[in-house]
Amino acid sequence: MAHKEATVSTIAESHDRRITMRVSSNTSYELGVAALNRQQVTQVKNLEQISSGRRILTPSDNPATYVRVLEVSQADAGNTQYAMNRQHAMASFGMLEATLGGVTNLLQNARELAVYAGNGTLTDSGRSAIATELRGNLDELLGLANRTDGNGQYLFSGFQGAIKPFDDTGSGIQYFGDEGLRMVQASASRQLAVNESGREVFERIPDSGGGYQSMFKTLSDLIGILETPVTDAASKAAFSSGLTTAQGNLSNALDNVLRVHASVGTRMKEVDTLNEGGDELNIQYKQQLSELRDVDYAKVISDLTQQQAYLEATQMAFLKVQGLSLFDYIR
């Protein structure tokens, strides 16, 4: 009877031991798998860092640095957009400068013709020939005043870039634009006008007799004077007076165009200065972003090599422990 009880006790102890070993084996297995998973996750992350070139892959990697990266990235994107705006502005300025240069040459030619027309040896036919050349100048001036930029926007129509600014209504050339200026954000704190008001350039010209007169009327009046025959003292006096007025108005028109031209040149120089500052900011932002998010390849590769060694060692230890646990379970 005692032997039987001892046998039952031994069986129970063996059963308990097996249960204990089973629980211990399960715990060991779970811990081993968890360790392997951690090593693999870390290894995968380092591989992703090497592949992407980025040290911070998700906000949880380093929240403060991630936010700073976003801030610098946004500032960098803004700086890039300003650079594009300045590029478009320079294209418009180039068109303005070329057009105003054409207007300047035309006015200089008209003024020279006006001076030559005062030559007392000229006949009515000679003055009429000058008037014909000036009519060509007038047509050319209208074409320059209605010139567009590379995007189809009129240079001298004010805000209304799609509106043709000048047209001959039959009673003279009239302005149909406004006095607005189209502004471009050239930097975070600077806007620049990329157009000019046609009224400011072509119409608001100080008149010799007071007030203002447009270039178109000045040329038209000069043409009319030259086409009017000089037959007597009165017509000769009218011709002389009209010619003097035209010469003065042409000089005023030329001064006005040169003023506007200088203003465009000033803006172009400012864009050059802003470009230099923008280039410096671009370098700074790129350096900051590199320092904040770029991966240190030497360090990550070294870490990856160590992690591979750790993973292999963990795998070997896991297999060894599981082998012993299985042996103990069987025993």
Short mmCIF file of C-alpha atoms in Angstrom, two decimals:
data_model
loop_
_atom_site.label_atom_id
_atom_site.label_comp_id
_atom_site.label_asym_id
_atom_site.label_seq_id
_atom_site.Cartn_x
_atom_site.Cartn_y
_atom_site.Cartn_z
CA MET A 1 0.00 0.00 0.00
CA ALA A 2 2.84 2.36 0.90
CA HIS A 3 4.60 1.44 -2.32
CA LYS A 4 1.48 2.23 -4.27
CA GLU A 5 1.13 5.63 -2.56
CA ALA A 6 4.79 6.38 -3.27
CA THR A 7 4.27 5.50 -6.90
CA VAL A 8 1.24 7.78 -7.15
CA SER A 9 3.22 10.59 -5.48
CA THR A 10 6.09 10.13 -7.91
CA ILE A 11 3.75 10.24 -10.87
CA ALA A 12 2.13 13.43 -9.55
CA GLU A 13 5.51 15.06 -8.99
CA SER A 14 6.58 14.11 -12.49
CA HIS A 15 3.37 15.52 -13.88
CA ASP A 16 3.81 18.77 -11.95
CA ARG A 17 7.38 19.00 -13.10
CA ARG A 18 6.31 18.56 -16.69
CA ILE A 19 3.67 21.24 -16.31
CA THR A 20 6.25 23.54 -14.74
CA MET A 21 8.72 22.77 -17.52
CA ARG A 22 6.01 23.39 -20.11
CA VAL A 23 5.17 26.79 -18.60
CA SER A 24 8.86 27.61 -18.29
CA SER A 25 9.43 26.54 -21.89
CA ASN A 26 6.54 28.66 -23.14
CA THR A 27 7.83 31.71 -21.25
CA SER A 28 11.34 31.12 -22.54
CA TYR A 29 10.03 30.73 -26.06
CA GLU A 30 8.01 33.95 -25.88
CA LEU A 31 10.93 35.90 -24.45
CA GLY A 32 13.21 34.53 -27.13
CA VAL A 33 10.80 35.40 -29.92
CA ALA A 34 10.35 38.91 -28.47
CA ALA A 35 14.13 39.40 -28.39
CA LEU A 36 14.43 38.25 -32.00
CA ASN A 37 11.62 40.56 -33.07
CA ARG A 38 13.24 43.55 -31.38
CA GLN A 39 16.53 42.84 -33.12
CA GLN A 40 14.79 42.44 -36.47
CA VAL A 41 12.73 45.62 -36.05
CA THR A 42 15.86 47.61 -35.23
CA GLN A 43 17.66 46.07 -38.17
CA VAL A 44 14.80 46.84 -40.57
CA LYS A 45 14.70 50.45 -39.34
CA ASN A 46 18.41 50.89 -39.99
CA LEU A 47 18.00 49.39 -43.46
CA GLU A 48 15.19 51.88 -44.14
CA GLN A 49 17.43 54.71 -42.94
CA ILE A 50 20.17 53.62 -45.31
CA SER A 51 17.71 53.25 -48.19
CA SER A 52 15.99 56.62 -47.64
CA GLY A 53 19.02 58.55 -46.43
CA ARG A 54 16.87 59.88 -43.59
CA ARG A 55 17.60 59.47 -39.90
CA ILE A 56 14.06 60.40 -38.84
CA LEU A 57 11.43 58.29 -40.56
CA THR A 58 8.37 58.95 -38.39
CA PRO A 59 7.38 61.66 -35.89
CA SER A 60 7.78 59.18 -33.03
CA ASP A 61 11.49 58.78 -33.77
CA ASN A 62 12.15 62.27 -32.39
CA PRO A 63 9.08 64.53 -32.11
CA ALA A 64 10.97 67.76 -31.44
CA THR A 65 13.38 67.24 -34.31
CA TYR A 66 10.55 66.15 -36.61
CA VAL A 67 8.70 69.43 -35.91
CA ARG A 68 11.88 71.41 -36.53
CA VAL A 69 12.37 69.59 -39.84
CA LEU A 70 8.85 70.59 -40.89
CA GLU A 71 9.53 74.23 -39.97
CA VAL A 72 12.80 74.38 -41.90
CA SER A 73 11.25 72.51 -44.85
CA GLN A 74 8.41 75.02 -45.05
CA ALA A 75 10.84 77.94 -44.89
CA ASP A 76 12.93 76.29 -47.61
CA ALA A 77 9.86 75.76 -49.80
CA GLY A 78 8.87 79.41 -49.33
CA ASN A 79 12.36 80.54 -50.28
CA THR A 80 12.19 78.38 -53.41
CA GLN A 81 8.84 79.91 -54.36
CA TYR A 82 10.22 83.42 -53.90
CA ALA A 83 13.11 82.51 -56.20
CA MET A 84 10.60 81.40 -58.86
CA ASN A 85 8.65 84.62 -58.40
CA ARG A 86 11.82 86.64 -58.88
CA GLN A 87 12.60 84.68 -62.02
CA HIS A 88 9.19 85.54 -63.46
CA ALA A 89 9.65 89.15 -62.36
CA MET A 90 13.00 89.39 -64.13
CA ALA A 91 11.40 88.09 -67.33
CA SER A 92 8.78 90.86 -67.09
CA PHE A 93 11.42 93.44 -66.28
CA GLY A 94 13.40 92.33 -69.30
CA MET A 95 10.36 92.94 -71.52
CA LEU A 96 9.72 96.29 -69.85
CA GLU A 97 13.32 97.36 -70.24
CA ALA A 98 13.43 96.40 -73.92
CA THR A 99 10.09 98.11 -74.61
CA LEU A 100 11.03 101.30 -72.79
CA GLY A 101 14.34 101.26 -74.65
CA GLY A 102 12.38 101.13 -77.90
CA VAL A 103 10.19 104.03 -76.79
CA THR A 104 13.30 106.02 -75.85
CA ASN A 105 14.88 105.47 -79.26
CA LEU A 106 11.64 106.42 -80.98
CA LEU A 107 11.28 109.66 -79.00
CA GLN A 108 14.90 110.58 -79.64
CA ASN A 109 14.36 110.08 -83.35
CA ALA A 110 11.13 112.15 -83.25
CA ARG A 111 12.87 114.94 -81.40
CA GLU A 112 15.71 114.99 -83.93
CA LEU A 113 13.17 115.12 -86.75
CA ALA A 114 11.37 117.98 -84.98
CA VAL A 115 14.62 119.91 -84.73
CA TYR A 116 15.43 119.22 -88.39
CA ALA A 117 11.93 120.32 -89.38
CA GLY A 118 12.83 123.81 -88.11
CA ASN A 119 15.38 124.15 -90.90
CA GLY A 120 14.31 127.24 -92.79
CA THR A 121 15.36 125.80 -96.14
CA LEU A 122 12.77 123.03 -96.04
CA THR A 123 9.75 123.30 -98.30
CA ASP A 124 6.24 122.06 -97.59
CA SER A 125 7.03 118.81 -99.38
CA GLY A 126 10.17 118.35 -97.25
CA ARG A 127 8.17 118.88 -94.07
CA SER A 128 5.50 116.50 -95.38
CA ALA A 129 8.15 113.81 -95.85
CA ILE A 130 9.17 114.25 -92.22
CA ALA A 131 5.51 113.95 -91.22
CA THR A 132 5.29 110.64 -93.10
CA GLU A 133 8.24 109.28 -91.13
CA LEU A 134 6.67 110.49 -87.91
CA ARG A 135 3.44 108.66 -88.78
CA GLY A 136 5.51 105.50 -88.88
CA ASN A 137 6.89 106.45 -85.46
CA LEU A 138 3.37 106.95 -84.16
CA ASP A 139 2.29 103.48 -85.34
CA GLU A 140 5.42 101.98 -83.81
CA LEU A 141 4.77 103.78 -80.53
CA LEU A 142 1.24 102.32 -80.41
CA GLY A 143 2.67 98.85 -80.95
CA LEU A 144 5.19 99.31 -78.14
CA ALA A 145 2.49 100.62 -75.81
CA ASN A 146 0.41 97.48 -76.48
CA ARG A 147 3.25 94.99 -76.03
CA THR A 148 2.66 91.89 -73.89
CA ASP A 149 4.94 89.88 -71.64
CA GLY A 150 5.71 86.19 -72.11
CA ASN A 151 2.39 85.20 -70.52
CA GLY A 152 0.16 87.27 -72.79
CA GLN A 153 -0.37 90.03 -70.22
CA TYR A 154 -0.12 93.60 -71.45
CA LEU A 155 2.80 95.45 -69.93
CA PHE A 156 1.05 98.82 -69.64
CA SER A 157 -2.60 98.04 -68.83
CA GLY A 158 -2.35 98.24 -65.03
CA PHE A 159 -4.21 95.55 -63.08
CA GLN A 160 -6.14 94.54 -66.17
CA GLY A 161 -3.42 92.50 -67.81
CA ALA A 162 -5.81 91.01 -70.38
CA ILE A 163 -7.13 94.41 -71.54
CA LYS A 164 -5.47 96.04 -74.54
CA PRO A 165 -4.38 99.37 -73.05
CA PHE A 166 -4.34 101.68 -76.08
CA ASP A 167 -6.53 101.92 -79.15
CA ASP A 168 -7.27 104.49 -81.84
CA THR A 169 -10.91 105.49 -81.42
CA GLY A 170 -10.95 107.73 -84.48
CA SER A 171 -10.69 110.86 -82.37
CA GLY A 172 -7.25 109.97 -81.07
CA ILE A 173 -5.49 107.18 -79.24
CA GLN A 174 -7.20 106.50 -75.90
CA TYR A 175 -6.12 104.56 -72.80
CA PHE A 176 -8.39 101.72 -71.61
CA GLY A 177 -6.30 100.33 -68.77
CA ASP A 178 -6.06 101.53 -65.18
CA GLU A 179 -3.28 102.77 -62.92
CA GLY A 180 -2.85 99.58 -60.90
CA LEU A 181 0.43 97.75 -60.46
CA ARG A 182 0.71 93.96 -60.49
CA MET A 183 2.83 92.95 -57.51
CA VAL A 184 5.02 89.89 -57.09
CA GLN A 185 6.15 88.58 -53.71
CA ALA A 186 9.90 88.71 -54.25
CA SER A 187 10.82 87.76 -50.67
CA ALA A 188 9.10 87.24 -47.34
CA SER A 189 9.06 91.00 -46.77
CA ARG A 190 9.27 92.54 -50.27
CA GLN A 191 6.82 92.96 -53.13
CA LEU A 192 7.81 94.36 -56.52
CA ALA A 193 5.67 95.76 -59.33
CA VAL A 194 6.28 93.87 -62.59
CA ASN A 195 4.32 96.25 -64.84
CA GLU A 196 3.76 99.94 -65.42
CA SER A 197 0.62 101.97 -65.88
CA GLY A 198 0.25 103.13 -69.47
CA ARG A 199 -1.15 106.39 -68.22
CA GLU A 200 1.98 106.99 -66.14
CA VAL A 201 4.34 106.16 -69.00
CA PHE A 202 2.59 107.53 -72.10
CA GLU A 203 -0.01 110.06 -70.98
CA ARG A 204 1.08 111.87 -67.86
CA ILE A 205 3.64 114.00 -69.68
CA PRO A 206 4.05 117.61 -68.51
CA ASP A 207 2.83 119.92 -71.26
CA SER A 208 4.85 122.99 -72.17
CA GLY A 209 1.73 125.08 -71.73
CA GLY A 210 0.77 123.50 -68.40
CA GLY A 211 -1.14 120.34 -67.53
CA TYR A 212 -0.41 117.00 -69.15
CA GLN A 213 -0.37 115.63 -72.67
CA SER A 214 0.10 112.15 -74.07
CA MET A 215 2.96 111.15 -76.33
CA PHE A 216 0.45 110.11 -78.96
CA LYS A 217 -1.13 113.58 -79.08
CA THR A 218 2.29 115.22 -79.12
CA LEU A 219 3.27 113.21 -82.20
CA SER A 220 -0.14 113.68 -83.82
CA ASP A 221 0.02 117.44 -83.28
CA LEU A 222 3.55 117.56 -84.68
CA ILE A 223 2.46 115.61 -87.76
CA GLY A 224 -0.43 118.03 -88.24
CA ILE A 225 1.91 121.01 -87.99
CA LEU A 226 4.31 119.56 -90.55
CA GLU A 227 1.51 118.73 -92.98
CA THR A 228 0.07 122.25 -92.82
CA PRO A 229 1.44 124.42 -95.64
CA VAL A 230 3.37 127.55 -94.64
CA THR A 231 2.05 130.23 -96.96
CA ASP A 232 2.30 133.49 -95.08
CA ALA A 233 3.64 135.17 -91.95
CA ALA A 234 0.75 133.99 -89.79
CA SER A 235 1.12 130.37 -90.83
CA LYS A 236 4.87 130.67 -90.43
CA ALA A 237 4.44 131.98 -86.87
CA ALA A 238 1.95 129.22 -86.05
CA PHE A 239 4.36 126.65 -87.44
CA SER A 240 7.25 128.00 -85.37
CA SER A 241 5.20 128.14 -82.18
CA GLY A 242 3.78 124.65 -82.68
CA LEU A 243 7.20 123.23 -83.47
CA THR A 244 8.67 124.73 -80.30
CA THR A 245 5.84 123.29 -78.22
CA ALA A 246 6.28 119.86 -79.83
CA GLN A 247 10.01 119.88 -79.19
CA GLY A 248 9.45 120.74 -75.53
CA ASN A 249 6.78 118.05 -75.11
CA LEU A 250 9.00 115.44 -76.77
CA SER A 251 11.81 116.35 -74.39
CA ASN A 252 9.44 116.00 -71.43
CA ALA A 253 8.19 112.66 -72.78
CA LEU A 254 11.76 111.45 -73.13
CA ASP A 255 12.58 112.51 -69.57
CA ASN A 256 9.52 110.67 -68.30
CA VAL A 257 10.40 107.44 -70.09
CA LEU A 258 13.96 107.62 -68.82
CA ARG A 259 12.59 108.04 -65.29
CA VAL A 260 10.40 104.98 -65.60
CA HIS A 261 13.24 103.07 -67.24
CA ALA A 262 15.49 103.93 -64.30
CA SER A 263 12.80 102.68 -61.90
CA VAL A 264 12.70 99.34 -63.72
CA GLY A 265 16.49 99.14 -63.56
CA THR A 266 16.38 99.78 -59.81
CA ARG A 267 13.92 96.91 -59.36
CA MET A 268 16.11 94.62 -61.44
CA LYS A 269 19.09 95.41 -59.23
CA GLU A 270 16.96 94.73 -56.18
CA VAL A 271 16.03 91.34 -57.59
CA ASP A 272 19.73 90.58 -58.04
CA THR A 273 20.32 91.48 -54.38
CA LEU A 274 17.35 89.38 -53.28
CA ASN A 275 18.64 86.47 -55.36
CA GLU A 276 21.96 86.61 -53.55
CA GLY A 277 20.19 86.57 -50.19
CA GLY A 278 17.89 83.80 -51.37
CA ASP A 279 20.85 81.69 -52.50
CA GLU A 280 22.47 82.10 -49.09
CA LEU A 281 19.23 81.09 -47.36
CA ASN A 282 18.93 78.10 -49.65
CA ILE A 283 22.37 76.89 -48.56
CA GLN A 284 21.55 77.48 -44.89
CA TYR A 285 18.22 75.64 -45.09
CA LYS A 286 19.80 72.69 -46.90
CA GLN A 287 22.54 72.48 -44.27
CA GLN A 288 20.03 72.65 -41.43
CA LEU A 289 17.87 69.94 -43.00
CA SER A 290 20.90 67.76 -43.56
CA GLU A 291 21.98 68.13 -39.94
CA LEU A 292 18.45 67.45 -38.67
CA ARG A 293 17.39 64.49 -40.77
CA ASP A 294 20.18 63.04 -42.90
CA VAL A 295 21.54 59.69 -41.83
CA ASP A 296 25.13 59.16 -40.71
CA TYR A 297 25.94 56.27 -43.03
CA ALA A 298 29.13 55.23 -41.22
CA LYS A 299 27.32 55.03 -37.88
CA VAL A 300 24.23 53.27 -39.23
CA ILE A 301 26.28 50.69 -41.14
CA SER A 302 28.35 50.07 -38.00
CA ASP A 303 25.15 49.71 -35.97
CA LEU A 304 23.73 47.37 -38.59
CA THR A 305 26.82 45.17 -38.43
CA GLN A 306 26.55 44.99 -34.63
CA GLN A 307 22.83 44.28 -34.85
CA GLN A 308 23.48 41.42 -37.27
CA ALA A 309 25.95 39.94 -34.82
CA TYR A 310 23.47 40.40 -31.95
CA LEU A 311 20.70 38.81 -34.02
CA GLU A 312 22.81 35.79 -34.86
CA ALA A 313 23.87 35.40 -31.23
CA THR A 314 20.24 35.75 -30.08
CA GLN A 315 19.13 33.16 -32.63
CA MET A 316 21.80 30.69 -31.49
CA ALA A 317 20.95 31.25 -27.82
CA PHE A 318 17.26 30.84 -28.59
CA LEU A 319 17.81 27.55 -30.41
CA LYS A 320 20.05 26.26 -27.64
CA VAL A 321 17.58 27.13 -24.88
CA GLN A 322 14.69 25.65 -26.82
CA GLY A 323 16.69 22.48 -27.44
CA LEU A 324 17.41 22.09 -23.73
CA SER A 325 13.82 22.83 -22.83
CA LEU A 326 12.62 20.16 -25.26
CA PHE A 327 15.11 17.66 -23.86
CA ASP A 328 13.96 18.41 -20.29
CA TYR A 329 10.34 18.10 -21.36
CA ILE A 330 10.95 14.73 -22.95
CA ARG A 331 12.92 13.56 -19.96
#
